[in-house]
PDB file of C-alpha atoms in Angstrom:
ATOM      1  CA  MET A   1       0.000   0.000   0.000  1.00  0.00           C
ATOM      2  CA  SER A   2       1.689   3.188  -1.142  1.00  0.00           C
ATOM      3  CA  LYS A   3      -0.879   5.637   0.259  1.00  0.00           C
ATOM      4  CA  VAL A   4      -2.916   5.314   3.429  1.00  0.00           C
ATOM      5  CA  TYR A   5      -5.698   7.488   2.107  1.00  0.00           C
ATOM      6  CA  THR A   6      -7.627   6.537  -1.021  1.00  0.00           C
ATOM      7  CA  LYS A   7     -10.473   9.081  -0.827  1.00  0.00           C
ATOM      8  CA  THR A   8     -12.877   6.357  -2.007  1.00  0.00           C
ATOM      9  CA  GLY A   9     -14.632   6.364   1.363  1.00  0.00           C
ATOM     10  CA  ASP A  10     -15.248  10.096   1.479  1.00  0.00           C
ATOM     11  CA  ASP A  11     -18.852   9.502   0.392  1.00  0.00           C
ATOM     12  CA  GLY A  12     -19.571   7.281   3.432  1.00  0.00           C
ATOM     13  CA  THR A  13     -19.064   3.957   1.654  1.00  0.00           C
ATOM     14  CA  THR A  14     -16.369   1.317   1.720  1.00  0.00           C
ATOM     15  CA  SER A  15     -15.499  -1.835  -0.200  1.00  0.00           C
ATOM     16  CA  LEU A  16     -16.083  -5.374   0.979  1.00  0.00           C
ATOM     17  CA  VAL A  17     -13.916  -8.289  -0.068  1.00  0.00           C
ATOM     18  CA  GLY A  18     -14.864  -8.735  -3.723  1.00  0.00           C
ATOM     19  CA  GLY A  19     -15.307  -5.003  -4.346  1.00  0.00           C
ATOM     20  CA  GLN A  20     -18.968  -4.509  -3.417  1.00  0.00           C
ATOM     21  CA  ARG A  21     -19.553  -0.994  -2.007  1.00  0.00           C
ATOM     22  CA  VAL A  22     -21.632  -0.614   1.171  1.00  0.00           C
ATOM     23  CA  ARG A  23     -22.431   2.189   3.593  1.00  0.00           C
ATOM     24  CA  LYS A  24     -20.027   2.527   6.502  1.00  0.00           C
ATOM     25  CA  THR A  25     -23.042   2.211   8.801  1.00  0.00           C
ATOM     26  CA  ASP A  26     -23.855  -1.280   7.459  1.00  0.00           C
ATOM     27  CA  ALA A  27     -24.246  -4.030  10.110  1.00  0.00           C
ATOM     28  CA  ARG A  28     -21.375  -5.908   8.467  1.00  0.00           C
ATOM     29  CA  LEU A  29     -19.011  -3.006   9.097  1.00  0.00           C
ATOM     30  CA  GLU A  30     -20.250  -2.635  12.652  1.00  0.00           C
ATOM     31  CA  ALA A  31     -19.393  -6.300  13.234  1.00  0.00           C
ATOM     32  CA  TYR A  32     -15.905  -6.270  11.771  1.00  0.00           C
ATOM     33  CA  GLY A  33     -15.215  -2.822  13.205  1.00  0.00           C
ATOM     34  CA  THR A  34     -15.879  -4.189  16.681  1.00  0.00           C
ATOM     35  CA  VAL A  35     -13.599  -7.143  15.919  1.00  0.00           C
ATOM     36  CA  ASP A  36     -10.919  -4.626  14.912  1.00  0.00           C
ATOM     37  CA  GLU A  37     -11.453  -2.793  18.212  1.00  0.00           C
ATOM     38  CA  LEU A  38     -11.123  -6.124  20.044  1.00  0.00           C
ATOM     39  CA  ASN A  39      -7.871  -6.847  18.218  1.00  0.00           C
ATOM     40  CA  SER A  40      -6.533  -3.463  19.329  1.00  0.00           C
ATOM     41  CA  ASP A  41      -7.567  -4.146  22.921  1.00  0.00           C
ATOM     42  CA  ILE A  42      -5.783  -7.492  22.804  1.00  0.00           C
ATOM     43  CA  GLY A  43      -2.730  -5.608  21.551  1.00  0.00           C
ATOM     44  CA  VAL A  44      -2.872  -3.597  24.778  1.00  0.00           C
ATOM     45  CA  VAL A  45      -3.225  -6.820  26.798  1.00  0.00           C
ATOM     46  CA  THR A  46       0.013  -8.097  25.203  1.00  0.00           C
ATOM     47  CA  THR A  47       1.874  -5.182  26.762  1.00  0.00           C
ATOM     48  CA  TYR A  48       0.914  -6.440  30.230  1.00  0.00           C
ATOM     49  CA  THR A  49       1.941 -10.082  29.922  1.00  0.00           C
ATOM     50  CA  GLN A  50       5.365 -11.339  30.892  1.00  0.00           C
ATOM     51  CA  ASP A  51       4.565 -14.967  30.053  1.00  0.00           C
ATOM     52  CA  ALA A  52       5.968 -16.123  26.707  1.00  0.00           C
ATOM     53  CA  LYS A  53       3.187 -18.710  26.192  1.00  0.00           C
ATOM     54  CA  ASP A  54       0.455 -16.160  26.919  1.00  0.00           C
ATOM     55  CA  LEU A  55       2.090 -13.713  24.514  1.00  0.00           C
ATOM     56  CA  GLU A  56       2.335 -16.397  21.809  1.00  0.00           C
ATOM     57  CA  ASP A  57      -1.343 -17.280  22.311  1.00  0.00           C
ATOM     58  CA  LEU A  58      -2.429 -13.636  22.187  1.00  0.00           C
ATOM     59  CA  ARG A  59      -0.470 -12.998  18.976  1.00  0.00           C
ATOM     60  CA  TRP A  60      -2.056 -16.095  17.433  1.00  0.00           C
ATOM     61  CA  ILE A  61      -5.497 -14.800  18.458  1.00  0.00           C
ATOM     62  CA  GLN A  62      -4.729 -11.450  16.843  1.00  0.00           C
ATOM     63  CA  GLY A  63      -3.944 -13.237  13.578  1.00  0.00           C
ATOM     64  CA  ARG A  64      -7.152 -15.245  13.786  1.00  0.00           C
ATOM     65  CA  LEU A  65      -9.092 -12.022  14.433  1.00  0.00           C
ATOM     66  CA  PHE A  66      -7.750 -10.713  11.113  1.00  0.00           C
ATOM     67  CA  ALA A  67      -9.290 -13.845   9.565  1.00  0.00           C
ATOM     68  CA  VAL A  68     -12.582 -13.161  11.394  1.00  0.00           C
ATOM     69  CA  GLY A  69     -12.563  -9.586  10.079  1.00  0.00           C
ATOM     70  CA  GLY A  70     -11.919 -10.829   6.554  1.00  0.00           C
ATOM     71  CA  GLY A  71     -14.732 -13.341   6.886  1.00  0.00           C
ATOM     72  CA  LEU A  72     -17.131 -10.666   8.079  1.00  0.00           C
ATOM     73  CA  ALA A  73     -16.009  -8.338   5.261  1.00  0.00           C
ATOM     74  CA  THR A  74     -17.061 -10.978   2.738  1.00  0.00           C
ATOM     75  CA  ASP A  75     -20.669 -11.068   1.582  1.00  0.00           C
ATOM     76  CA  LEU A  76     -21.083 -14.840   1.294  1.00  0.00           C
ATOM     77  CA  GLU A  77     -24.063 -14.405  -1.043  1.00  0.00           C
ATOM     78  CA  THR A  78     -21.917 -12.717  -3.694  1.00  0.00           C
ATOM     79  CA  THR A  79     -18.275 -13.599  -2.985  1.00  0.00           C
ATOM     80  CA  PRO A  80     -16.549 -16.888  -2.113  1.00  0.00           C
ATOM     81  CA  LEU A  81     -14.751 -16.898   1.235  1.00  0.00           C
ATOM     82  CA  TYR A  82     -10.961 -17.142   1.054  1.00  0.00           C
ATOM     83  CA  ASP A  83      -9.472 -19.904   3.211  1.00  0.00           C
ATOM     84  CA  SER A  84      -7.331 -17.245   4.892  1.00  0.00           C
ATOM     85  CA  CYS A  85     -10.574 -15.659   6.142  1.00  0.00           C
ATOM     86  CA  ARG A  86     -12.036 -18.847   7.588  1.00  0.00           C
ATOM     87  CA  ILE A  87     -12.168 -20.126  11.125  1.00  0.00           C
ATOM     88  CA  PHE A  88     -11.685 -23.878  11.365  1.00  0.00           C
ATOM     89  CA  GLN A  89     -12.577 -26.344  14.110  1.00  0.00           C
ATOM     90  CA  PRO A  90      -8.890 -26.689  15.130  1.00  0.00           C
ATOM     91  CA  ASP A  91      -8.900 -22.928  15.871  1.00  0.00           C
ATOM     92  CA  ILE A  92     -11.773 -23.435  18.316  1.00  0.00           C
ATOM     93  CA  ASP A  93     -10.080 -26.512  19.758  1.00  0.00           C
ATOM     94  CA  ARG A  94      -6.912 -24.495  20.367  1.00  0.00           C
ATOM     95  CA  VAL A  95      -8.798 -21.768  22.257  1.00  0.00           C
ATOM     96  CA  GLU A  96     -10.502 -24.425  24.383  1.00  0.00           C
ATOM     97  CA  LYS A  97      -7.115 -25.992  25.174  1.00  0.00           C
ATOM     98  CA  MET A  98      -5.718 -22.566  26.075  1.00  0.00           C
ATOM     99  CA  ILE A  99      -8.624 -22.114  28.502  1.00  0.00           C
ATOM    100  CA  ASP A 100      -8.137 -25.581  30.012  1.00  0.00           C
ATOM    101  CA  ASP A 101      -4.369 -25.079  30.397  1.00  0.00           C
ATOM    102  CA  LEU A 102      -4.837 -21.777  32.233  1.00  0.00           C
ATOM    103  CA  GLN A 103      -7.569 -23.151  34.478  1.00  0.00           C
ATOM    104  CA  GLU A 104      -5.351 -26.064  35.547  1.00  0.00           C
ATOM    105  CA  LYS A 105      -2.873 -23.567  37.026  1.00  0.00           C
ATOM    106  CA  MET A 106      -5.409 -21.679  39.175  1.00  0.00           C
ATOM    107  CA  PRO A 107      -7.750 -22.428  42.046  1.00  0.00           C
ATOM    108  CA  GLN A 108     -11.341 -23.085  41.039  1.00  0.00           C
ATOM    109  CA  ASN A 109     -13.871 -20.332  41.447  1.00  0.00           C
ATOM    110  CA  ARG A 110     -17.638 -20.649  41.493  1.00  0.00           C
ATOM    111  CA  ARG A 111     -18.496 -16.997  42.103  1.00  0.00           C
ATOM    112  CA  PHE A 112     -18.621 -13.891  39.937  1.00  0.00           C
ATOM    113  CA  VAL A 113     -15.350 -11.982  39.755  1.00  0.00           C
ATOM    114  CA  LEU A 114     -15.397  -8.204  39.598  1.00  0.00           C
ATOM    115  CA  PRO A 115     -13.185  -6.829  36.809  1.00  0.00           C
ATOM    116  CA  GLY A 116      -9.969  -5.351  38.133  1.00  0.00           C
ATOM    117  CA  GLY A 117      -6.964  -6.393  40.114  1.00  0.00           C
ATOM    118  CA  SER A 118      -3.767  -6.079  38.134  1.00  0.00           C
ATOM    119  CA  ARG A 119      -3.704  -3.739  35.150  1.00  0.00           C
ATOM    120  CA  GLY A 120      -3.335  -6.652  32.743  1.00  0.00           C
ATOM    121  CA  SER A 121      -6.330  -8.412  34.260  1.00  0.00           C
ATOM    122  CA  ALA A 122      -8.398  -5.237  34.142  1.00  0.00           C
ATOM    123  CA  TYR A 123      -7.592  -4.748  30.475  1.00  0.00           C
ATOM    124  CA  CYS A 124      -8.387  -8.402  29.727  1.00  0.00           C
ATOM    125  CA  ASN A 125     -11.853  -7.653  31.051  1.00  0.00           C
ATOM    126  CA  VAL A 126     -12.160  -4.629  28.788  1.00  0.00           C
ATOM    127  CA  ALA A 127     -11.212  -6.881  25.860  1.00  0.00           C
ATOM    128  CA  ARG A 128     -13.682  -9.530  27.079  1.00  0.00           C
ATOM    129  CA  ALA A 129     -16.505  -6.970  27.147  1.00  0.00           C
ATOM    130  CA  VAL A 130     -15.616  -5.797  23.623  1.00  0.00           C
ATOM    131  CA  CYS A 131     -15.514  -9.440  22.521  1.00  0.00           C
ATOM    132  CA  ARG A 132     -19.048  -9.921  23.842  1.00  0.00           C
ATOM    133  CA  ARG A 133     -20.157  -6.814  21.940  1.00  0.00           C
ATOM    134  CA  ALA A 134     -18.493  -8.185  18.798  1.00  0.00           C
ATOM    135  CA  GLU A 135     -20.441 -11.400  19.283  1.00  0.00           C
ATOM    136  CA  ARG A 136     -23.719  -9.462  19.551  1.00  0.00           C
ATOM    137  CA  ASP A 137     -22.830  -7.449  16.438  1.00  0.00           C
ATOM    138  CA  ILE A 138     -22.039 -10.650  14.536  1.00  0.00           C
ATOM    139  CA  LEU A 139     -25.294 -12.265  15.644  1.00  0.00           C
ATOM    140  CA  ARG A 140     -27.182  -9.136  14.564  1.00  0.00           C
ATOM    141  CA  LEU A 141     -25.523  -9.386  11.142  1.00  0.00           C
ATOM    142  CA  GLN A 142     -26.418 -13.079  11.031  1.00  0.00           C
ATOM    143  CA  GLU A 143     -30.100 -12.111  11.217  1.00  0.00           C
ATOM    144  CA  THR A 144     -29.870 -10.630   7.700  1.00  0.00           C
ATOM    145  CA  ALA A 145     -26.836 -12.281   6.091  1.00  0.00           C
ATOM    146  CA  PRO A 146     -25.095 -15.648   6.219  1.00  0.00           C
ATOM    147  CA  VAL A 147     -22.189 -15.846   8.683  1.00  0.00           C
ATOM    148  CA  ASP A 148     -19.906 -18.839   9.110  1.00  0.00           C
ATOM    149  CA  PRO A 149     -21.130 -20.601  12.289  1.00  0.00           C
ATOM    150  CA  LEU A 150     -17.562 -21.525  13.313  1.00  0.00           C
ATOM    151  CA  LEU A 151     -16.720 -17.823  13.362  1.00  0.00           C
ATOM    152  CA  VAL A 152     -19.509 -17.241  15.903  1.00  0.00           C
ATOM    153  CA  ILE A 153     -18.305 -20.138  18.063  1.00  0.00           C
ATOM    154  CA  PHE A 154     -14.710 -18.856  17.927  1.00  0.00           C
ATOM    155  CA  ILE A 155     -15.741 -15.409  19.180  1.00  0.00           C
ATOM    156  CA  ASN A 156     -17.832 -16.971  21.952  1.00  0.00           C
ATOM    157  CA  ARG A 157     -14.880 -19.106  23.115  1.00  0.00           C
ATOM    158  CA  LEU A 158     -12.566 -16.135  22.868  1.00  0.00           C
ATOM    159  CA  SER A 159     -14.574 -14.183  25.434  1.00  0.00           C
ATOM    160  CA  ASP A 160     -14.302 -17.186  27.783  1.00  0.00           C
ATOM    161  CA  TYR A 161     -10.541 -17.269  27.204  1.00  0.00           C
ATOM    162  CA  LEU A 162     -10.193 -13.574  27.980  1.00  0.00           C
ATOM    163  CA  PHE A 163     -12.091 -14.062  31.258  1.00  0.00           C
ATOM    164  CA  VAL A 164      -9.825 -16.949  32.260  1.00  0.00           C
ATOM    165  CA  LEU A 165      -6.724 -15.025  31.161  1.00  0.00           C
ATOM    166  CA  SER A 166      -7.812 -12.090  33.336  1.00  0.00           C
ATOM    167  CA  ARG A 167      -8.000 -14.431  36.339  1.00  0.00           C
ATOM    168  CA  HIS A 168      -4.642 -15.963  35.387  1.00  0.00           C
ATOM    169  CA  MET A 169      -2.987 -12.546  35.166  1.00  0.00           C
ATOM    170  CA  ASN A 170      -4.177 -11.706  38.682  1.00  0.00           C
ATOM    171  CA  PHE A 171      -3.016 -15.111  39.917  1.00  0.00           C
ATOM    172  CA  VAL A 172       0.469 -14.693  38.409  1.00  0.00           C
ATOM    173  CA  ALA A 173       0.703 -11.137  39.782  1.00  0.00           C
ATOM    174  CA  GLY A 174      -0.327 -12.333  43.244  1.00  0.00           C
ATOM    175  CA  VAL A 175      -3.348 -10.039  43.225  1.00  0.00           C
ATOM    176  CA  GLU A 176      -6.409 -11.354  45.009  1.00  0.00           C
ATOM    177  CA  GLU A 177      -9.611 -11.390  43.000  1.00  0.00           C
ATOM    178  CA  VAL A 178     -12.549  -9.387  44.231  1.00  0.00           C
ATOM    179  CA  LEU A 179     -15.534 -11.717  44.333  1.00  0.00           C
ATOM    180  CA  TRP A 180     -19.112 -10.600  44.125  1.00  0.00           C
TER     181      TRP A 180
END
């Protein structure tokens, strides 16, 4: 990309994968815009982790979120979905394993946890809340357009992972959780 600005969106439209022009207020853009926001929030979370495995997992998630964004930017009724924009069952399996691995290291909890504690944990909860909003945006889009069901499952698991990671970050930092 030689220039950041193209001026093609000055009229309030943007291009989807495949070239179709849509309004920037379209539900599809709302969905992948929230996923982009989530990816940025996860980028902030990476600045708070000292654990190499957590950092590797978060960077992998960021790459998968690019795939989610590409999938959402594709109108499946008019344009075939590139494999690079797909979520596959092994992606979901990996997130579930990441959750299980983190939970094995921490004491069990059966109560609600208030967001906060260490800064990393607090920001994980911000990312988790944005992930839940992304899920709602995607489900809203799914009411009017086809969306890959594995993409929805991936986002749902990701919010669970971010909750568990927030607890893990407090645990590693030696910060006691505030239970409700």
